């Protein structure tokens, strides 16, 4: 029979002193008692309890309307101060006997009486303002994008614009009346000149300021020509474009009023000039205030359009 081979067994080595020390340390550090469970409210689940304890008190009506009322008063403070000074100058000071300074009460009455005539003048003025400002905006945006993206056109056109833009558009009024067939076309041309240069300069500045990374991405995607202008340059230049349109709209109202004073039969400028010639100063001041109100409303509408279009800047 074969003898079974005896296998040698070796005893396990004793644990190292470090291990023993670590085990002892764990037994010493480990807590001997389990932590007490967190006590919850009787009728509130744990997750709801956390939410209700961390919720803030809802704002009161006074905390919401207080800052709004303060901001409104701050915006209206200058108008209120001017109205008080006007009332004092017309009623209490010796200037009150001067017919050139009608009182606020007389001016308000004249404004109410003249509303139908002022409304007809507003329609007539906007038939000049909208074509002139609209054409200037389209031409200024398109040409500004083209020039702003072409260094060669910048070298050609920018020197000319620096000479032509500072010329006051009012100097073109007599010449425009002489060469154009109707006064309406002459007024539209003057409004166009007044609004074109601000829109063009701001649009070109926005196109020039386009970041290089947008240009690189457009070249990688193969965007060129009109597609590049429409998809890349135009959206990036919108903040500059709206700034130029705001300045151009203000200039348009100035040019419109001046042009209507030269020889129009209707319009806001004609209303003011007509009653100034006949010394109807309450109606003249009412026309000035009404023109300012229409200008403010137009600028506010443009600001609202800017706020909607530039949603990424909110």
mmCIF file of C-alpha atoms in Angstrom:
data_model
loop_
_atom_site.group_PDB
_atom_site.id
_atom_site.type_symbol
_atom_site.label_atom_id
_atom_site.label_comp_id
_atom_site.label_asym_id
_atom_site.label_seq_id
_atom_site.Cartn_x
_atom_site.Cartn_y
_atom_site.Cartn_z
ATOM 1 C CA UNK A 1 0.000 0.000 0.000
ATOM 2 C CA UNK A 2 1.081 3.438 -0.717
ATOM 3 C CA UNK A 3 1.872 5.561 2.188
ATOM 4 C CA UNK A 4 -0.016 8.791 2.412
ATOM 5 C CA UNK A 5 2.263 11.706 2.239
ATOM 6 C CA UNK A 6 2.078 13.757 5.394
ATOM 7 C CA UNK A 7 1.466 17.368 4.689
ATOM 8 C CA UNK A 8 3.182 19.817 6.914
ATOM 9 C CA UNK A 9 0.951 22.403 8.537
ATOM 10 C CA UNK A 10 2.339 25.661 9.797
ATOM 11 C CA UNK A 11 0.743 27.654 12.558
ATOM 12 C CA UNK A 12 -0.666 31.096 11.644
ATOM 13 C CA UNK A 13 1.646 33.908 12.526
ATOM 14 C CA UNK A 14 0.584 36.055 15.416
ATOM 15 C CA UNK A 15 -1.062 39.360 14.533
ATOM 16 C CA UNK A 16 1.195 42.308 14.104
ATOM 17 C CA UNK A 17 1.354 44.771 16.945
ATOM 18 C CA UNK A 18 0.063 47.569 14.679
ATOM 19 C CA UNK A 19 -3.064 45.581 13.806
ATOM 20 C CA UNK A 20 -3.694 44.853 17.424
ATOM 21 C CA UNK A 21 -3.276 48.513 18.221
ATOM 22 C CA UNK A 22 -5.697 49.501 15.452
ATOM 23 C CA UNK A 23 -8.299 46.996 16.600
ATOM 24 C CA UNK A 24 -8.022 48.243 20.132
ATOM 25 C CA UNK A 25 -8.298 51.843 18.914
ATOM 26 C CA UNK A 26 -11.442 51.055 16.948
ATOM 27 C CA UNK A 27 -12.994 49.444 19.995
ATOM 28 C CA UNK A 28 -12.089 52.460 22.067
ATOM 29 C CA UNK A 29 -13.273 55.094 19.567
ATOM 30 C CA UNK A 30 -16.462 53.327 18.453
ATOM 31 C CA UNK A 31 -19.496 54.512 20.363
ATOM 32 C CA UNK A 32 -20.927 52.066 22.809
ATOM 33 C CA UNK A 33 -24.470 53.432 22.506
ATOM 34 C CA UNK A 34 -26.585 53.811 19.394
ATOM 35 C CA UNK A 35 -27.781 57.380 18.736
ATOM 36 C CA UNK A 36 -31.303 58.127 19.738
ATOM 37 C CA UNK A 37 -33.726 58.347 16.825
ATOM 38 C CA UNK A 38 -34.814 61.843 15.768
ATOM 39 C CA UNK A 39 -38.147 62.793 17.220
ATOM 40 C CA UNK A 40 -40.617 63.945 14.613
ATOM 41 C CA UNK A 41 -43.824 65.800 15.049
ATOM 42 C CA UNK A 42 -46.802 63.649 15.748
ATOM 43 C CA UNK A 43 -48.816 64.445 12.637
ATOM 44 C CA UNK A 44 -46.125 65.709 10.234
ATOM 45 C CA UNK A 45 -43.997 63.376 8.082
ATOM 46 C CA UNK A 46 -40.225 63.954 8.188
ATOM 47 C CA UNK A 47 -39.924 65.450 4.696
ATOM 48 C CA UNK A 48 -42.842 67.814 5.221
ATOM 49 C CA UNK A 49 -41.456 68.776 8.605
ATOM 50 C CA UNK A 50 -38.208 69.894 6.987
ATOM 51 C CA UNK A 51 -39.971 71.980 4.370
ATOM 52 C CA UNK A 52 -42.307 73.704 6.772
ATOM 53 C CA UNK A 53 -39.593 74.637 9.223
ATOM 54 C CA UNK A 54 -37.354 76.176 6.509
ATOM 55 C CA UNK A 55 -40.062 78.090 4.622
ATOM 56 C CA UNK A 56 -39.973 81.873 4.797
ATOM 57 C CA UNK A 57 -42.920 84.031 5.570
ATOM 58 C CA UNK A 58 -44.744 85.267 2.439
ATOM 59 C CA UNK A 59 -44.106 88.913 1.547
ATOM 60 C CA UNK A 60 -46.742 91.306 2.722
ATOM 61 C CA UNK A 61 -48.514 93.733 0.438
ATOM 62 C CA UNK A 62 -46.715 96.689 1.975
ATOM 63 C CA UNK A 63 -43.296 95.115 1.360
ATOM 64 C CA UNK A 64 -44.166 94.653 -2.337
ATOM 65 C CA UNK A 65 -45.828 97.981 -3.075
ATOM 66 C CA UNK A 66 -43.506 100.087 -0.955
ATOM 67 C CA UNK A 67 -40.409 99.888 -3.210
ATOM 68 C CA UNK A 68 -42.544 100.220 -6.356
ATOM 69 C CA UNK A 69 -44.213 103.345 -5.056
ATOM 70 C CA UNK A 70 -40.840 104.792 -4.090
ATOM 71 C CA UNK A 71 -39.399 104.138 -7.569
ATOM 72 C CA UNK A 72 -42.467 105.682 -9.197
ATOM 73 C CA UNK A 73 -42.151 108.797 -7.057
ATOM 74 C CA UNK A 74 -38.461 109.065 -7.895
ATOM 75 C CA UNK A 75 -39.206 108.917 -11.625
ATOM 76 C CA UNK A 76 -41.989 111.486 -11.351
ATOM 77 C CA UNK A 77 -40.197 113.819 -8.938
ATOM 78 C CA UNK A 78 -38.685 116.052 -11.625
ATOM 79 C CA UNK A 79 -42.003 116.356 -13.480
ATOM 80 C CA UNK A 80 -43.780 117.261 -10.248
ATOM 81 C CA UNK A 81 -41.118 119.874 -9.444
ATOM 82 C CA UNK A 82 -41.431 121.426 -12.928
ATOM 83 C CA UNK A 83 -45.231 121.492 -12.646
ATOM 84 C CA UNK A 84 -45.057 123.231 -9.259
ATOM 85 C CA UNK A 85 -42.524 125.774 -10.554
ATOM 86 C CA UNK A 86 -44.707 126.402 -13.609
ATOM 87 C CA UNK A 87 -47.802 126.940 -11.466
ATOM 88 C CA UNK A 88 -45.986 129.319 -9.124
ATOM 89 C CA UNK A 89 -44.469 131.290 -12.020
ATOM 90 C CA UNK A 90 -47.829 131.624 -13.785
ATOM 91 C CA UNK A 91 -50.057 132.333 -10.787
ATOM 92 C CA UNK A 92 -48.042 133.831 -7.934
ATOM 93 C CA UNK A 93 -45.110 135.708 -9.468
ATOM 94 C CA UNK A 94 -45.270 138.890 -11.583
ATOM 95 C CA UNK A 95 -44.623 136.663 -14.594
ATOM 96 C CA UNK A 96 -48.250 135.576 -14.353
ATOM 97 C CA UNK A 97 -49.331 138.679 -16.290
ATOM 98 C CA UNK A 98 -47.103 137.655 -19.195
ATOM 99 C CA UNK A 99 -49.189 135.988 -21.943
ATOM 100 C CA UNK A 100 -46.146 133.968 -23.005
ATOM 101 C CA UNK A 101 -46.451 131.901 -19.813
ATOM 102 C CA UNK A 102 -49.985 130.476 -19.682
ATOM 103 C CA UNK A 103 -51.016 128.793 -16.467
ATOM 104 C CA UNK A 104 -51.287 125.003 -16.245
ATOM 105 C CA UNK A 105 -55.083 125.311 -16.011
ATOM 106 C CA UNK A 106 -55.351 127.329 -19.236
ATOM 107 C CA UNK A 107 -52.936 124.976 -20.974
ATOM 108 C CA UNK A 108 -54.921 121.917 -19.923
ATOM 109 C CA UNK A 109 -58.149 123.478 -21.198
ATOM 110 C CA UNK A 110 -56.498 124.314 -24.502
ATOM 111 C CA UNK A 111 -55.181 120.759 -24.738
ATOM 112 C CA UNK A 112 -58.647 119.280 -24.223
ATOM 113 C CA UNK A 113 -60.170 121.652 -26.790
ATOM 114 C CA UNK A 114 -57.463 120.889 -29.351
ATOM 115 C CA UNK A 115 -57.425 117.085 -29.030
ATOM 116 C CA UNK A 116 -59.316 116.438 -32.312
ATOM 117 C CA UNK A 117 -56.982 118.745 -34.225
ATOM 118 C CA UNK A 118 -53.936 117.285 -32.492
ATOM 119 C CA UNK A 119 -55.076 113.758 -33.341
ATOM 120 C CA UNK A 120 -55.385 114.656 -37.027
ATOM 121 C CA UNK A 121 -51.948 116.244 -36.849
ATOM 122 C CA UNK A 122 -50.551 113.083 -35.245
ATOM 123 C CA UNK A 123 -51.844 110.930 -38.106
ATOM 124 C CA UNK A 124 -50.393 113.337 -40.665
ATOM 125 C CA UNK A 125 -47.034 113.389 -38.876
ATOM 126 C CA UNK A 126 -46.834 109.612 -38.645
ATOM 127 C CA UNK A 127 -47.465 109.310 -42.376
ATOM 128 C CA UNK A 128 -44.131 111.114 -42.693
ATOM 129 C CA UNK A 129 -42.330 109.631 -39.708
ATOM 130 C CA UNK A 130 -42.969 105.937 -40.356
ATOM 131 C CA UNK A 131 -41.722 105.847 -43.991
ATOM 132 C CA UNK A 132 -38.697 108.017 -43.225
ATOM 133 C CA UNK A 133 -37.638 106.257 -40.046
ATOM 134 C CA UNK A 134 -38.479 102.805 -41.414
ATOM 135 C CA UNK A 135 -36.428 103.306 -44.575
ATOM 136 C CA UNK A 136 -33.545 104.762 -42.556
ATOM 137 C CA UNK A 137 -33.585 101.793 -40.169
ATOM 138 C CA UNK A 138 -33.572 99.193 -42.950
ATOM 139 C CA UNK A 139 -30.890 100.973 -44.971
ATOM 140 C CA UNK A 140 -28.758 101.731 -41.918
ATOM 141 C CA UNK A 141 -28.903 98.152 -40.628
ATOM 142 C CA UNK A 142 -28.168 96.489 -43.975
ATOM 143 C CA UNK A 143 -25.388 98.852 -44.981
ATOM 144 C CA UNK A 144 -23.941 98.890 -41.471
ATOM 145 C CA UNK A 145 -23.699 95.083 -41.410
ATOM 146 C CA UNK A 146 -22.055 95.017 -44.837
ATOM 147 C CA UNK A 147 -19.542 97.761 -44.057
ATOM 148 C CA UNK A 148 -18.847 96.460 -40.553
ATOM 149 C CA UNK A 149 -17.813 93.040 -41.855
ATOM 150 C CA UNK A 150 -15.620 94.320 -44.688
ATOM 151 C CA UNK A 151 -12.319 96.044 -43.811
ATOM 152 C CA UNK A 152 -12.037 97.361 -47.359
ATOM 153 C CA UNK A 153 -15.467 99.023 -47.231
ATOM 154 C CA UNK A 154 -14.600 100.442 -43.829
ATOM 155 C CA UNK A 155 -11.559 102.169 -45.293
ATOM 156 C CA UNK A 156 -13.711 103.546 -48.122
ATOM 157 C CA UNK A 157 -16.918 104.529 -46.355
ATOM 158 C CA UNK A 158 -15.916 105.545 -42.827
ATOM 159 C CA UNK A 159 -14.008 108.708 -43.896
ATOM 160 C CA UNK A 160 -17.022 109.838 -45.922
ATOM 161 C CA UNK A 161 -19.416 109.172 -43.035
ATOM 162 C CA UNK A 162 -17.253 111.227 -40.679
ATOM 163 C CA UNK A 163 -17.753 114.208 -42.994
ATOM 164 C CA UNK A 164 -21.411 113.705 -43.957
ATOM 165 C CA UNK A 165 -22.876 112.601 -40.632
ATOM 166 C CA UNK A 166 -22.140 115.802 -38.619
ATOM 167 C CA UNK A 167 -23.963 117.994 -41.176
ATOM 168 C CA UNK A 168 -27.293 119.043 -39.582
ATOM 169 C CA UNK A 169 -30.150 117.536 -41.590
ATOM 170 C CA UNK A 170 -32.083 120.800 -41.297
ATOM 171 C CA UNK A 171 -29.821 122.384 -43.921
ATOM 172 C CA UNK A 172 -31.249 119.953 -46.479
ATOM 173 C CA UNK A 173 -34.835 121.138 -45.987
ATOM 174 C CA UNK A 174 -34.863 124.093 -48.454
ATOM 175 C CA UNK A 175 -32.985 122.082 -51.073
ATOM 176 C CA UNK A 176 -35.247 119.051 -50.608
ATOM 177 C CA UNK A 177 -38.347 121.227 -50.957
ATOM 178 C CA UNK A 178 -36.907 122.698 -54.156
ATOM 179 C CA UNK A 179 -35.943 119.457 -55.911
ATOM 180 C CA UNK A 180 -38.628 117.013 -54.731
ATOM 181 C CA UNK A 181 -42.154 117.190 -56.186
ATOM 182 C CA UNK A 182 -44.138 117.295 -52.913
ATOM 183 C CA UNK A 183 -43.566 118.552 -49.412
ATOM 184 C CA UNK A 184 -44.317 115.102 -47.971
ATOM 185 C CA UNK A 185 -41.434 113.565 -49.929
ATOM 186 C CA UNK A 186 -39.170 116.399 -48.798
ATOM 187 C CA UNK A 187 -40.078 115.816 -45.153
ATOM 188 C CA UNK A 188 -39.592 112.043 -45.518
ATOM 189 C CA UNK A 189 -36.156 112.667 -47.023
ATOM 190 C CA UNK A 190 -35.129 114.925 -44.132
ATOM 191 C CA UNK A 191 -36.362 112.401 -41.562
ATOM 192 C CA UNK A 192 -34.454 109.683 -43.425
ATOM 193 C CA UNK A 193 -31.205 111.661 -43.277
ATOM 194 C CA UNK A 194 -31.664 112.386 -39.580
ATOM 195 C CA UNK A 195 -32.239 108.736 -38.652
ATOM 196 C CA UNK A 196 -29.878 106.971 -41.075
ATOM 197 C CA UNK A 197 -26.523 107.968 -39.628
ATOM 198 C CA UNK A 198 -27.118 106.914 -35.995
ATOM 199 C CA UNK A 199 -28.486 103.543 -37.113
ATOM 200 C CA UNK A 200 -25.652 102.990 -39.561
ATOM 201 C CA UNK A 201 -22.850 103.936 -37.171
ATOM 202 C CA UNK A 202 -24.159 101.803 -34.314
ATOM 203 C CA UNK A 203 -24.815 98.811 -36.565
ATOM 204 C CA UNK A 204 -21.349 99.014 -38.083
ATOM 205 C CA UNK A 205 -19.838 99.309 -34.600
ATOM 206 C CA UNK A 206 -21.684 96.168 -33.532
ATOM 207 C CA UNK A 207 -20.462 94.260 -36.582
ATOM 208 C CA UNK A 208 -16.873 95.391 -36.034
ATOM 209 C CA UNK A 209 -17.039 94.369 -32.360
ATOM 210 C CA UNK A 210 -18.087 90.792 -33.207
ATOM 211 C CA UNK A 211 -15.912 88.375 -31.246
ATOM 212 C CA UNK A 212 -13.435 86.275 -33.178
ATOM 213 C CA UNK A 213 -14.834 83.005 -31.830
ATOM 214 C CA UNK A 214 -18.134 83.681 -33.583
ATOM 215 C CA UNK A 215 -16.288 84.284 -36.836
ATOM 216 C CA UNK A 216 -14.333 81.061 -36.401
ATOM 217 C CA UNK A 217 -17.468 79.046 -35.676
ATOM 218 C CA UNK A 218 -19.195 80.527 -38.714
ATOM 219 C CA UNK A 219 -16.255 79.605 -40.958
ATOM 220 C CA UNK A 220 -16.250 76.061 -39.558
ATOM 221 C CA UNK A 221 -19.966 75.728 -40.336
ATOM 222 C CA UNK A 222 -19.414 77.148 -43.811
ATOM 223 C CA UNK A 223 -21.592 80.241 -43.339
ATOM 224 C CA UNK A 224 -20.783 82.953 -45.853
ATOM 225 C CA UNK A 225 -22.442 85.902 -47.501
ATOM 226 C CA UNK A 226 -26.003 86.793 -46.590
ATOM 227 C CA UNK A 227 -26.437 83.706 -44.415
ATOM 228 C CA UNK A 228 -23.424 84.715 -42.329
ATOM 229 C CA UNK A 229 -24.782 88.254 -41.918
ATOM 230 C CA UNK A 230 -28.266 87.049 -40.997
ATOM 231 C CA UNK A 231 -27.415 84.172 -38.661
ATOM 232 C CA UNK A 232 -24.263 85.461 -36.959
ATOM 233 C CA UNK A 233 -23.561 89.177 -37.377
ATOM 234 C CA UNK A 234 -27.125 90.475 -37.131
ATOM 235 C CA UNK A 235 -28.054 88.780 -33.805
ATOM 236 C CA UNK A 236 -24.715 89.732 -32.252
ATOM 237 C CA UNK A 237 -25.176 93.370 -33.334
ATOM 238 C CA UNK A 238 -28.760 93.750 -32.074
ATOM 239 C CA UNK A 239 -27.823 95.661 -28.875
ATOM 240 C CA UNK A 240 -25.936 98.233 -30.950
ATOM 241 C CA UNK A 241 -28.731 98.330 -33.543
ATOM 242 C CA UNK A 242 -31.405 99.160 -30.980
ATOM 243 C CA UNK A 243 -29.194 101.858 -29.477
ATOM 244 C CA UNK A 244 -28.833 103.450 -32.890
ATOM 245 C CA UNK A 245 -32.561 103.157 -33.562
ATOM 246 C CA UNK A 246 -33.325 104.939 -30.290
ATOM 247 C CA UNK A 247 -31.100 107.869 -31.227
ATOM 248 C CA UNK A 248 -32.449 107.825 -34.780
ATOM 249 C CA UNK A 249 -36.066 107.920 -33.595
ATOM 250 C CA UNK A 250 -35.370 110.947 -31.407
ATOM 251 C CA UNK A 251 -33.688 112.712 -34.348
ATOM 252 C CA UNK A 252 -36.627 111.749 -36.557
ATOM 253 C CA UNK A 253 -39.080 113.594 -34.328
ATOM 254 C CA UNK A 254 -36.825 116.646 -34.294
ATOM 255 C CA UNK A 255 -36.514 116.660 -38.080
ATOM 256 C CA UNK A 256 -40.226 115.986 -38.520
ATOM 257 C CA UNK A 257 -41.242 118.942 -36.364
ATOM 258 C CA UNK A 258 -38.787 121.298 -38.038
ATOM 259 C CA UNK A 259 -39.814 120.186 -41.525
ATOM 260 C CA UNK A 260 -43.509 120.676 -40.747
ATOM 261 C CA UNK A 261 -42.804 124.189 -39.516
ATOM 262 C CA UNK A 262 -41.401 125.099 -42.933
ATOM 263 C CA UNK A 263 -44.526 124.602 -45.001
ATOM 264 C CA UNK A 264 -46.794 121.737 -44.009
ATOM 265 C CA UNK A 265 -50.553 122.145 -43.888
ATOM 266 C CA UNK A 266 -51.012 119.566 -41.119
ATOM 267 C CA UNK A 267 -48.919 117.905 -38.453
ATOM 268 C CA UNK A 268 -47.690 118.486 -34.926
ATOM 269 C CA UNK A 269 -45.005 120.953 -35.947
ATOM 270 C CA UNK A 270 -47.510 122.877 -38.046
ATOM 271 C CA UNK A 271 -49.914 123.028 -35.075
ATOM 272 C CA UNK A 272 -47.296 124.623 -32.829
ATOM 273 C CA UNK A 273 -46.130 127.073 -35.503
ATOM 274 C CA UNK A 274 -49.663 128.104 -36.483
ATOM 275 C CA UNK A 275 -50.790 129.045 -32.969
ATOM 276 C CA UNK A 276 -47.448 130.698 -32.205
ATOM 277 C CA UNK A 277 -47.963 132.974 -35.224
ATOM 278 C CA UNK A 278 -51.425 133.940 -33.935
ATOM 279 C CA UNK A 279 -50.237 134.363 -30.313
ATOM 280 C CA UNK A 280 -52.435 131.546 -29.024
ATOM 281 C CA UNK A 281 -49.853 130.595 -26.445
ATOM 282 C CA UNK A 282 -51.986 128.191 -24.366
ATOM 283 C CA UNK A 283 -52.590 126.087 -27.474
ATOM 284 C CA UNK A 284 -48.960 126.448 -28.518
ATOM 285 C CA UNK A 285 -47.743 125.130 -25.142
ATOM 286 C CA UNK A 286 -50.381 122.398 -25.279
ATOM 287 C CA UNK A 287 -49.036 121.344 -28.681
ATOM 288 C CA UNK A 288 -45.486 121.248 -27.333
ATOM 289 C CA UNK A 289 -46.527 119.073 -24.392
ATOM 290 C CA UNK A 290 -48.577 116.801 -26.648
ATOM 291 C CA UNK A 291 -45.641 116.376 -29.030
ATOM 292 C CA UNK A 292 -43.416 115.438 -26.111
ATOM 293 C CA UNK A 293 -45.982 112.884 -24.953
ATOM 294 C CA UNK A 294 -46.190 111.282 -28.407
ATOM 295 C CA UNK A 295 -42.393 111.162 -28.610
ATOM 296 C CA UNK A 296 -42.182 109.512 -25.183
ATOM 297 C CA UNK A 297 -44.788 106.907 -26.132
ATOM 298 C CA UNK A 298 -42.908 106.082 -29.335
ATOM 299 C CA UNK A 299 -39.616 105.707 -27.474
ATOM 300 C CA UNK A 300 -41.340 103.510 -24.885
ATOM 301 C CA UNK A 301 -42.675 101.195 -27.604
ATOM 302 C CA UNK A 302 -39.182 100.916 -29.055
ATOM 303 C CA UNK A 303 -37.795 100.081 -25.602
ATOM 304 C CA UNK A 304 -40.424 97.349 -25.191
ATOM 305 C CA UNK A 305 -39.463 95.874 -28.559
ATOM 306 C CA UNK A 306 -35.815 95.986 -27.521
ATOM 307 C CA UNK A 307 -36.635 94.220 -24.246
ATOM 308 C CA UNK A 308 -38.483 91.447 -26.095
ATOM 309 C CA UNK A 309 -35.824 91.028 -28.783
ATOM 310 C CA UNK A 310 -32.801 91.058 -26.448
ATOM 311 C CA UNK A 311 -34.170 88.412 -24.089
ATOM 312 C CA UNK A 312 -30.680 87.062 -23.330
ATOM 313 C CA UNK A 313 -29.680 90.400 -21.764
ATOM 314 C CA UNK A 314 -32.453 90.465 -19.154
#
